[in-house]
XYZ file of C-alpha atoms in Angstrom:
674
model
C -28.024 -56.981 -38.754
C -26.785 -59.085 -36.054
C -23.181 -57.572 -36.385
C -24.572 -54.097 -36.169
C -26.763 -54.838 -33.075
C -23.691 -56.566 -31.378
C -21.641 -53.332 -32.027
C -24.531 -50.988 -30.624
C -24.828 -53.323 -27.670
C -21.280 -52.874 -26.765
C -21.460 -49.062 -27.077
C -24.547 -49.171 -25.033
C -23.035 -51.317 -22.295
C -19.897 -49.098 -22.129
C -21.898 -45.911 -21.839
C -24.002 -47.398 -19.140
C -21.032 -48.440 -17.135
C -19.661 -44.706 -17.392
C -22.832 -43.364 -16.288
C -22.931 -45.691 -13.213
C -19.747 -44.157 -12.573
C -20.752 -40.669 -12.985
C -23.863 -41.412 -10.770
C -21.381 -41.774 -7.756
C -20.539 -38.075 -8.104
C -23.677 -36.550 -9.543
C -27.233 -36.936 -8.889
C -28.450 -35.750 -12.383
C -27.373 -36.244 -15.862
C -27.748 -34.280 -19.031
C -28.042 -36.156 -22.164
C -27.148 -34.186 -25.470
C -27.824 -36.362 -28.366
C -28.479 -36.315 -32.166
C -31.056 -38.452 -33.956
C -28.670 -41.244 -34.458
C -27.967 -41.868 -30.764
C -31.292 -40.625 -29.278
C -33.117 -43.302 -27.214
C -29.885 -45.387 -27.009
C -29.560 -45.500 -23.330
C -32.288 -47.181 -21.246
C -32.016 -45.607 -17.720
C -33.744 -48.627 -16.326
C -30.765 -50.832 -16.955
C -28.579 -48.488 -14.921
C -28.057 -49.077 -11.237
C -29.179 -46.248 -9.143
C -31.270 -44.835 -12.134
C -34.205 -44.284 -9.676
C -31.964 -41.673 -7.802
C -31.066 -39.794 -10.950
C -32.501 -36.698 -12.469
C -32.352 -36.817 -16.258
C -32.441 -34.130 -18.903
C -32.612 -34.659 -22.488
C -31.514 -32.121 -25.197
C -31.912 -32.953 -28.775
C -29.730 -31.655 -31.320
C -30.393 -31.682 -35.084
C -27.847 -32.517 -37.682
C -28.376 -29.004 -39.335
C -28.139 -26.741 -36.028
C -26.212 -23.699 -36.466
C -24.675 -22.689 -32.991
C -23.669 -19.333 -34.121
C -27.382 -18.710 -33.704
C -28.673 -21.529 -31.629
C -32.426 -22.348 -31.108
C -34.097 -20.651 -28.219
C -35.340 -23.924 -27.145
C -31.663 -25.398 -26.550
C -30.646 -22.004 -24.903
C -33.578 -22.216 -22.491
C -32.673 -25.925 -21.662
C -29.041 -25.217 -21.002
C -29.776 -22.152 -18.732
C -32.394 -24.380 -16.937
C -29.784 -27.071 -16.367
C -27.124 -24.820 -15.350
C -29.601 -23.044 -12.716
C -30.371 -26.582 -11.222
C -26.673 -27.282 -10.597
C -26.419 -30.224 -12.778
C -22.787 -30.962 -13.805
C -22.728 -34.218 -15.840
C -22.935 -34.437 -19.368
C -23.396 -37.273 -21.716
C -22.836 -36.052 -25.308
C -23.647 -38.432 -28.062
C -23.166 -36.732 -31.229
C -21.908 -38.525 -34.276
C -20.705 -35.486 -36.254
C -17.689 -34.169 -34.687
C -17.666 -30.874 -36.183
C -21.335 -30.607 -34.789
C -20.175 -31.490 -31.470
C -17.181 -29.091 -31.437
C -19.483 -26.174 -32.372
C -21.785 -26.997 -29.523
C -18.963 -27.047 -27.061
C -17.448 -23.886 -28.387
C -20.849 -22.106 -27.908
C -21.714 -23.586 -24.619
C -18.493 -22.940 -23.162
C -18.148 -19.446 -24.396
C -21.479 -18.375 -22.939
C -20.945 -20.309 -19.859
C -23.912 -22.493 -20.378
C -22.202 -25.685 -19.094
C -20.145 -26.436 -16.120
C -16.595 -27.193 -17.353
C -15.499 -28.482 -14.206
C -18.217 -31.208 -14.222
C -18.089 -34.668 -15.804
C -18.314 -35.362 -19.613
C -18.520 -38.356 -21.774
C -18.185 -37.947 -25.639
C -17.575 -39.933 -28.662
C -14.012 -39.877 -29.916
C -13.547 -37.943 -33.158
C -10.366 -36.486 -34.496
C -12.197 -33.454 -35.657
C -12.609 -32.554 -31.794
C -8.851 -32.288 -31.337
C -8.074 -29.566 -34.155
C -5.596 -26.816 -32.944
C -8.263 -24.149 -32.522
C -10.139 -26.391 -29.997
C -7.216 -27.102 -27.925
C -8.534 -24.419 -25.284
C -11.657 -26.518 -24.824
C -9.636 -29.363 -23.523
C -7.577 -27.149 -21.398
C -10.834 -26.173 -19.626
C -12.848 -29.407 -19.811
C -10.508 -32.105 -18.246
C -12.919 -34.578 -16.382
C -13.658 -36.103 -19.764
C -13.837 -39.659 -21.113
C -13.828 -40.446 -24.869
C -15.147 -43.640 -26.303
C -13.099 -44.407 -29.293
C -14.440 -47.399 -31.385
C -12.059 -48.901 -34.049
C -11.376 -52.246 -35.873
C -8.481 -54.314 -35.414
C -7.247 -57.250 -37.628
C -6.058 -60.686 -36.827
C -4.749 -63.139 -39.148
C -5.705 -66.776 -38.383
C -4.797 -69.639 -40.856
C -4.084 -67.039 -43.631
C -7.494 -65.301 -42.985
C -7.810 -61.572 -41.808
C -10.407 -61.604 -38.920
C -12.028 -58.192 -38.040
C -12.591 -57.299 -34.420
C -14.321 -54.250 -32.917
C -12.241 -52.628 -30.113
C -13.553 -49.667 -27.522
C -11.022 -47.939 -25.922
C -11.516 -45.082 -23.373
C -9.366 -42.010 -23.499
C -8.793 -38.749 -21.689
C -6.767 -35.602 -21.979
C -3.629 -34.628 -20.289
C -3.559 -31.838 -17.863
C -1.962 -29.556 -17.897
C -1.105 -29.898 -21.617
C 2.424 -30.136 -22.658
C 1.929 -27.605 -25.657
C -0.413 -24.706 -25.870
C -1.524 -25.672 -29.536
C -1.890 -29.440 -29.583
C -4.210 -31.810 -27.463
C -2.564 -34.913 -26.113
C -4.791 -38.045 -25.736
C -4.089 -40.368 -22.808
C -5.358 -44.131 -22.816
C -7.062 -45.138 -19.617
C -9.051 -48.337 -20.329
C -10.502 -50.887 -22.937
C -13.947 -52.493 -23.391
C -13.238 -56.271 -23.869
C -15.424 -59.434 -23.611
C -18.306 -57.478 -22.198
C -16.354 -55.640 -19.410
C -13.761 -52.879 -18.790
C -10.404 -54.590 -18.570
C -9.211 -52.424 -15.630
C -12.570 -51.198 -14.196
C -10.846 -48.498 -12.216
C -12.038 -44.770 -11.530
C -11.914 -43.121 -15.008
C -12.497 -39.518 -13.450
C -9.337 -39.158 -11.519
C -8.774 -35.715 -10.127
C -6.155 -33.914 -12.192
C -5.738 -30.519 -10.373
C -4.686 -31.636 -6.947
C -1.151 -32.472 -8.104
C 0.000 -30.979 -11.336
C 3.416 -33.089 -11.109
C 5.693 -30.180 -11.631
C 4.168 -28.955 -14.829
C 4.608 -25.331 -15.779
C 1.850 -22.712 -15.869
C 2.096 -19.248 -17.241
C 1.292 -16.378 -14.949
C 0.786 -12.816 -16.349
C 1.993 -10.091 -13.921
C 0.876 -6.492 -13.737
C 2.623 -4.607 -10.685
C 0.004 -2.968 -8.818
C -0.151 -2.165 -5.094
C -0.916 -4.127 -2.886
C -1.217 -7.182 -5.077
C 2.221 -7.181 -6.603
C 5.165 -4.864 -5.863
C 8.567 -4.296 -7.738
C 10.414 -6.267 -5.455
C 8.723 -9.518 -6.881
C 10.742 -9.237 -10.106
C 13.614 -10.789 -8.186
C 11.926 -13.987 -8.263
C 11.484 -14.411 -12.032
C 14.043 -11.961 -13.299
C 16.996 -14.211 -14.537
C 19.593 -11.446 -13.957
C 19.339 -11.707 -10.235
C 20.422 -14.661 -8.162
C 19.034 -13.535 -4.572
C 15.667 -12.768 -3.600
C 14.713 -9.189 -2.239
C 13.691 -9.284 1.471
C 11.017 -6.456 0.568
C 7.290 -7.148 0.535
C 6.340 -8.851 -2.617
C 2.493 -8.427 -2.629
C -0.582 -10.265 -1.478
C -1.252 -12.079 -4.789
C 2.432 -12.944 -5.265
C 2.598 -14.513 -2.049
C -0.692 -16.361 -2.602
C 0.540 -17.806 -5.923
C 3.703 -18.907 -4.377
C 1.892 -20.997 -1.664
C -0.833 -22.204 -4.201
C 2.124 -23.440 -6.494
C 3.648 -25.350 -3.766
C 0.421 -26.955 -2.536
C -0.720 -27.961 -6.241
C 2.897 -28.951 -7.200
C 3.318 -26.719 -10.317
C 6.105 -24.531 -11.690
C 5.340 -20.777 -12.017
C 6.435 -19.193 -15.451
C 6.112 -15.549 -14.549
C 6.052 -12.818 -17.412
C 5.087 -9.223 -17.856
C 3.111 -8.611 -20.983
C 4.407 -5.781 -23.337
C 3.561 -2.143 -22.369
C 1.575 -3.556 -19.245
C 2.608 -0.475 -17.253
C 0.552 1.719 -19.619
C -2.266 -0.545 -20.520
C -2.636 -2.130 -17.072
C -5.856 -4.185 -16.988
C -6.447 -3.302 -20.620
C -9.426 -2.109 -22.593
C -11.034 -2.755 -26.136
C -9.333 -1.400 -28.920
C -10.016 -1.414 -32.860
C -10.987 -4.517 -34.548
C -12.302 -6.272 -31.429
C -8.646 -6.191 -30.021
C -7.825 -5.772 -26.380
C -4.726 -4.823 -24.573
C -3.293 -5.400 -21.085
C -4.411 -8.332 -18.982
C -7.749 -8.438 -21.004
C -5.846 -9.199 -24.037
C -3.723 -11.834 -22.436
C -6.912 -13.571 -21.360
C -8.677 -13.430 -24.578
C -5.645 -14.940 -26.377
C -5.302 -17.505 -23.745
C -1.710 -16.715 -23.079
C -1.618 -17.254 -19.423
C -3.293 -19.582 -16.732
C -3.114 -17.053 -13.935
C -3.294 -13.214 -14.087
C -1.934 -11.111 -11.231
C -2.771 -7.344 -10.966
C -5.320 -6.264 -8.402
C -8.626 -7.501 -10.428
C -11.652 -6.117 -9.237
C -14.465 -8.677 -8.812
C -17.011 -7.187 -11.381
C -19.346 -8.609 -13.901
C -17.194 -7.142 -16.534
C -14.062 -8.818 -15.546
C -16.224 -12.136 -15.149
C -16.859 -12.040 -18.924
C -13.041 -12.517 -19.554
C -11.638 -14.155 -16.437
C -12.568 -16.637 -13.786
C -11.970 -14.942 -10.444
C -11.194 -16.733 -7.260
C -12.681 -16.159 -3.956
C -12.169 -12.417 -3.005
C -9.237 -12.217 -0.522
C -9.547 -8.614 0.447
C -11.921 -5.669 -0.096
C -10.325 -2.405 -1.227
C -11.609 1.215 -0.668
C -11.824 2.943 -3.950
C -11.507 6.714 -3.300
C -9.648 9.983 -4.353
C -6.244 11.315 -3.671
C -6.875 15.038 -3.057
C -4.733 18.057 -2.135
C -4.276 19.012 1.411
C -4.190 22.927 1.775
C -2.114 24.111 4.692
C -3.718 26.931 6.587
C -0.547 28.751 7.532
C -1.710 31.467 9.981
C 1.518 31.665 11.764
C 1.508 35.560 11.124
C -1.275 35.750 13.680
C 0.743 34.232 16.327
C 0.345 36.889 18.959
C -3.545 36.671 18.778
C -4.117 32.898 18.152
C -3.784 31.976 21.998
C -7.184 33.754 22.622
C -10.391 33.844 20.646
C -12.034 37.182 19.910
C -14.524 37.382 22.687
C -11.463 36.790 25.206
C -9.564 39.538 23.518
C -12.408 41.887 23.698
C -12.981 41.106 27.329
C -9.123 41.517 28.060
C -9.150 44.836 26.350
C -12.187 46.059 28.145
C -10.669 44.793 31.726
C -7.302 46.849 30.732
C -9.387 50.065 29.888
C -11.442 49.648 33.046
C -8.505 49.030 35.393
C -6.363 51.737 34.000
C -9.209 54.257 34.260
C -9.979 52.985 37.895
C -6.110 53.593 38.816
C -6.617 56.990 37.333
C -9.573 57.903 39.358
C -8.141 56.483 42.600
C -5.119 58.449 42.176
C -7.067 61.746 41.655
C -9.473 61.215 44.440
C -6.531 60.518 46.837
C -4.763 63.629 45.671
C -7.864 65.940 46.005
C -9.699 64.616 49.251
C -7.199 62.418 51.068
C -4.144 64.643 50.824
C -5.405 68.231 50.620
C -2.011 69.596 51.972
C -0.541 69.031 48.742
C 0.210 72.543 46.985
C -0.801 73.089 43.654
C 2.321 74.495 42.540
C 5.086 72.026 42.972
C 8.358 71.274 41.501
C 9.737 67.780 40.563
C 11.231 67.001 43.936
C 7.995 68.060 45.926
C 5.820 66.056 43.482
C 7.847 62.880 43.939
C 7.672 63.141 47.798
C 4.243 64.513 48.330
C 2.436 62.229 46.138
C 3.901 59.186 47.598
C 4.038 57.204 44.132
C 0.743 58.460 42.834
C 2.319 60.419 40.090
C 2.298 57.099 38.230
C -1.510 57.153 37.676
C -2.287 60.926 38.048
C -2.060 61.371 34.143
C -4.378 59.050 31.991
C -1.780 57.979 29.547
C 0.658 56.940 32.163
C -2.023 55.225 34.108
C -2.904 53.040 31.030
C 0.920 52.356 30.349
C 1.655 51.197 33.866
C -1.493 49.246 34.071
C -0.595 47.474 30.883
C 2.977 46.819 32.186
C 1.524 45.167 35.329
C -0.486 42.890 32.843
C 2.770 41.873 31.321
C 4.250 41.101 34.712
C 6.692 44.124 34.644
C 7.079 45.630 38.129
C 6.290 49.276 38.938
C 9.175 51.790 39.381
C 7.766 52.711 42.681
C 4.835 51.183 44.728
C 2.289 53.960 45.890
C 2.029 54.502 49.573
C -1.842 54.979 49.316
C -3.484 52.058 50.869
C -6.483 52.101 48.515
C -4.283 51.951 45.470
C -2.010 49.067 47.003
C -4.921 46.856 47.584
C -6.245 47.451 44.101
C -2.865 46.944 42.748
C -2.603 43.566 44.568
C -5.920 42.126 42.999
C -4.671 43.343 39.722
C -1.444 41.371 40.105
C -3.567 38.304 40.809
C -5.493 38.968 37.772
C -2.398 39.607 35.551
C -0.850 36.352 36.636
C -3.784 34.312 35.837
C -4.134 36.050 32.542
C -0.430 35.936 31.558
C -0.098 32.115 32.688
C -3.152 31.406 30.439
C -1.698 33.243 27.403
C 1.654 31.584 27.870
C 0.123 28.053 28.137
C -1.949 28.670 25.053
C 0.943 30.152 23.193
C 2.969 26.975 23.931
C 0.164 24.838 22.683
C -0.143 26.893 19.496
C 3.389 26.459 18.772
C 3.512 22.687 19.291
C 0.340 21.988 17.487
C 0.443 21.069 13.837
C -0.805 23.444 11.317
C -4.408 23.240 10.558
C -5.305 21.432 7.308
C -8.128 21.965 4.703
C -9.118 18.573 3.287
C -11.713 16.887 1.083
C -13.147 13.915 2.847
C -16.660 13.383 1.210
C -18.188 13.280 -2.415
C -20.384 16.215 -1.624
C -17.190 18.224 -0.801
C -15.410 16.971 -3.830
C -18.307 18.023 -5.931
C -18.287 21.554 -4.629
C -14.733 22.008 -5.283
C -13.361 23.321 -8.642
C -10.868 20.664 -8.855
C -10.539 18.228 -11.811
C -11.131 14.488 -11.128
C -10.152 11.562 -13.133
C -8.437 7.987 -13.394
C -7.004 5.872 -15.897
C -9.893 3.563 -16.238
C -12.882 4.165 -18.495
C -15.013 1.699 -16.527
C -14.707 3.852 -13.364
C -16.170 6.844 -15.484
C -19.025 4.897 -16.541
C -19.588 3.634 -12.923
C -19.989 7.342 -11.748
C -22.241 8.130 -14.637
C -24.501 5.064 -14.021
C -24.987 5.864 -10.498
C -28.137 7.272 -9.062
C -26.294 9.652 -6.634
C -26.387 13.166 -8.071
C -22.935 13.700 -6.527
C -21.371 10.674 -8.289
C -23.063 11.710 -11.763
C -21.524 15.210 -11.619
C -18.105 13.621 -10.743
C -18.691 11.188 -13.717
C -19.500 14.225 -16.131
C -16.144 15.951 -15.239
C -14.032 12.502 -14.891
C -10.890 12.829 -16.965
C -9.053 9.774 -18.454
C -5.314 10.031 -17.796
C -2.523 7.410 -18.705
C 0.511 8.769 -16.733
C -0.100 8.086 -13.004
C 3.065 10.088 -12.027
C 1.860 13.232 -13.847
C -1.567 12.795 -12.168
C -0.062 12.631 -8.736
C 2.088 15.854 -9.439
C -1.137 17.608 -10.427
C -2.719 16.580 -7.128
C 0.421 17.882 -5.373
C -0.107 21.309 -7.227
C -3.736 21.472 -6.119
C -5.217 20.934 -9.348
C -6.440 17.286 -9.453
C -7.909 14.537 -7.685
C -6.819 11.086 -8.594
C -9.263 7.902 -8.460
C -7.416 4.582 -7.232
C -7.734 2.128 -4.322
C -6.657 3.510 -1.023
C -3.524 1.250 -0.604
C -1.846 2.429 -3.736
C -2.895 6.073 -2.989
C -1.243 5.622 0.567
C 1.813 4.139 -1.352
C 1.956 7.189 -3.589
C 1.703 9.574 -0.653
C 4.544 7.771 1.191
C 6.566 7.903 -1.960
C 6.001 11.590 -2.305
C 6.988 12.201 1.225
C 10.087 10.125 0.942
C 11.243 12.001 -2.241
C 10.398 15.290 -0.538
C 12.755 14.561 2.498
C 15.599 13.426 0.209
C 15.302 16.566 -1.620
C 15.527 18.752 1.654
C 18.514 16.566 2.750
C 20.506 17.049 -0.507
C 19.716 20.791 -0.431
C 18.215 20.821 -3.907
C 16.074 23.594 -5.382
C 12.822 21.750 -4.162
C 14.018 22.234 -0.409
C 13.661 25.972 -0.897
C 11.244 26.285 -3.681
C 7.665 26.696 -2.476
C 5.944 25.841 -5.996
C 4.286 22.743 -4.251
C 1.953 24.328 -1.789
C -0.151 21.164 -1.070
C 0.326 17.834 0.782
C -1.391 14.641 -0.505
C -4.571 13.587 1.327
C -6.711 10.528 0.847
C -10.533 11.237 0.896
C -12.113 9.530 3.940
C -15.285 8.355 2.321
C -15.008 5.319 0.155
C -16.723 5.588 -3.246
C -17.086 1.870 -3.105
C -15.629 -1.209 -1.216
C -14.468 -3.251 -4.136
C -13.608 -7.085 -3.685
C -10.320 -8.134 -5.049
C -9.491 -11.612 -6.407
C -6.986 -13.690 -8.260
C -7.446 -13.914 -11.888
C -7.552 -17.334 -13.777
C -8.170 -18.436 -17.387
C -11.953 -18.381 -18.233
C -13.648 -21.690 -17.085
C -10.243 -22.713 -15.395
C -10.396 -26.424 -13.998
C -8.213 -24.951 -11.194
C -10.672 -22.601 -9.643
C -12.036 -24.995 -6.861
C -8.745 -25.752 -5.533
C -7.530 -22.201 -5.641
C -10.614 -20.917 -4.044
C -9.765 -23.445 -1.273
C -6.261 -22.281 -0.683
C -7.383 -18.604 -0.841
C -9.850 -19.054 1.605
C -7.420 -20.814 4.044
C -4.769 -18.097 3.585
C -7.348 -15.557 4.403
C -8.701 -17.271 7.398
C -5.366 -17.908 9.085
C -4.408 -14.172 8.538
C -1.595 -14.398 6.228
C -3.417 -12.028 3.783
C -3.661 -9.311 6.485
C 0.040 -9.953 7.240
C 1.139 -9.612 3.669
C -0.939 -6.430 3.464
C 0.761 -4.938 6.536
C 4.318 -5.831 5.004
C 3.350 -4.161 1.737
C 2.097 -0.919 3.581
C 4.881 -0.693 5.997
C 7.184 1.481 4.076
C 4.494 4.047 3.461
C 3.362 4.014 7.080
C 6.877 4.756 8.079
C 7.375 7.707 5.916
C 4.008 9.180 6.958
C 4.817 8.737 10.607
C 8.040 10.620 10.097
C 6.286 13.500 8.614
C 3.787 13.400 11.359
C 6.299 13.451 14.012
C 8.154 16.321 12.424
C 5.100 18.518 12.122
C 3.998 17.935 15.655
C 7.381 18.291 17.640
C 9.435 20.833 15.738
C 8.948 24.525 16.016
C 10.508 26.127 12.750
C 10.848 29.623 11.712
C 7.626 29.553 9.848
C 5.748 28.992 13.283
C 7.825 31.913 14.745
C 6.931 34.216 11.887
C 4.313 35.871 13.853
C 7.079 37.194 16.435
C 9.065 38.626 13.564
C 5.984 40.312 12.273
C 5.364 41.747 15.634
C 8.850 42.911 16.052
C 8.600 44.560 12.349
C 5.382 46.181 13.246
C 6.921 47.672 16.237
C 9.977 48.988 14.492
C 7.636 50.361 11.679
C 5.540 52.274 14.123
C 8.469 53.550 16.132
C 10.003 54.690 12.888
C 6.772 56.474 11.868
C 6.431 58.172 15.533
C 10.099 59.309 15.248
C 9.604 60.920 11.948
C 6.450 62.590 13.243
C 8.334 63.933 16.376
C 11.199 65.159 14.130
C 8.616 67.096 11.869
C 6.757 68.386 14.980
C 10.046 69.697 16.426
C 11.081 71.394 13.203
C 7.875 72.871 12.035
C 5.945 73.561 15.288
C 8.294 73.812 18.298
C 11.193 75.670 16.607
C 8.730 78.074 14.950
C 7.249 79.271 18.264
C 8.276 82.915 19.119
C 8.402 82.071 22.829
C 11.032 79.242 22.136
C 14.372 79.828 23.774
C 16.945 77.036 23.801
C 18.562 78.432 26.778
C 15.368 78.481 29.010
C 13.580 75.417 27.941
C 12.030 74.812 31.477
C 10.450 78.194 31.423
C 9.281 77.471 27.765
C 7.570 74.217 28.660
C 6.020 75.717 31.839
C 4.386 78.411 30.032
C 3.255 76.380 27.160
C 0.968 73.702 28.451
C 0.410 72.408 25.024
C 3.959 71.161 24.772
C 4.050 69.907 28.225
C 4.950 66.128 28.678
């Protein structure tokens, strides 16, 4: 009995010393014990016990953590809510302790980055439990064993208590290596040093696996140069925000980056649930615990938090739609575009009034001012006596000459009548103002880019007949779960697609709207513009083929502003230090700078297209002039045919017609007089 009591006393003293050390870091402690060790620790014997908050959770020997008792679940939830992160787990059965850890870690009911004290048991270090000790690293194991010494031929048994911990990062991914740190001897710890040394500040050059999914703006294709063995020089192009972040974090925490791209990641992307509880993409890599970091523009959502640990968000992305941009090509209306409809009506009314006024003035002058003019006159006396009024004595001539002055065409002769001259002078002033205004507006119309018809709101997208979709099924569920009727309607017709290039081609053909983050959509639009310009330079079929009638447009209204974060292994011990470095890189502006580098190529292509559309006047914009010329030729041809028919079937059949005395014929036939 005394021997058993001495063994228990040693264990009790060791635990008390470790608890005192934990109390330097935490103000509360959770005791998880079985019947064998319940009541072992007397808190009154521990220094600083008056400042410690204690929680006790009792575990039965027959507890089944596949269906845990509600009392234990509620206790763990309460402990987590209070922020307690120190755990003293005294369970004699190693299998029971391992099942408890698996359940609590999987349900996130314990803080794996807290401080742990457990009893050593070889069953805790089975290969299937290796992931536990890759997440719980601030742990001390109390190992009790017997040693034998031979004195005077007799074997003397002595109990020894060692303190062990785990290596991090582990040398292998399927075996847990134990590290000795201290020994209890003669009623005290041999070294008495700090047993909870930080293990994540310096990883001493150990390698960490990083799964990469190339997605703008997180990771670009140029990043392959840093982990592709076939290349020796790095690309000067932008690598992506997350790739730059992980490079700085690796240097700060002193670990080696082992990049790899999961198989078929280009199609599976973030991944989804398959048959038999299987997962693909980055989700599959996280569930199978193949990587420590996950790069791929991960959304900070509750769904992703079930599989990853996400760092502090470093940016917020606008999730929206890539829509077709219809070009309202109205260059055929070039002649009427400078003025609006009411201006044209006022201009035509003024022309009719002015032409009629000239005709009236000419007739009044001829009748009252110059009565000496003979009624019968020949062509010479008409020219001299009327003093230029012959230009306006006939109504059709008056309208034509008035119209010519409006177009700044000089008259063949200026009438000598003072009244008509004054009116002509003011009409010239009006003509100068009207023509200059028309020319200036015409110049602005030619230099102004073609008007565009775009979709910029969810309401406009709902009213359109275009199909919408994206590759992620979670996006469809997001629209369907929304309380907004427009979003629900979009969710009902949301299509799931796999090939991004085909989706963008459908957008360019005016049949589809693609859902993604605005940076990736801007990059896709820049790539489309670049390929289009190359086709024009190479004089390929696309340079003359007009099958693609739409440009690409990014909808201005954001469906949601989504936070983006780095992905880590679930319950990763690296998260506190990763969060620290992510915040620092964001605060000093490096994230914004890297984002600008990634999007620079797209902005250059867009600016080139914009400058071309604003400064160049091509044949398409001058199509209205050719249409006007064609209409004039057509009308002239119709009038010519009419005159020919009138000559043959009217004039030549007249009995008074005499080709040798045409002057007498026209003088006697007023209906043919011109």
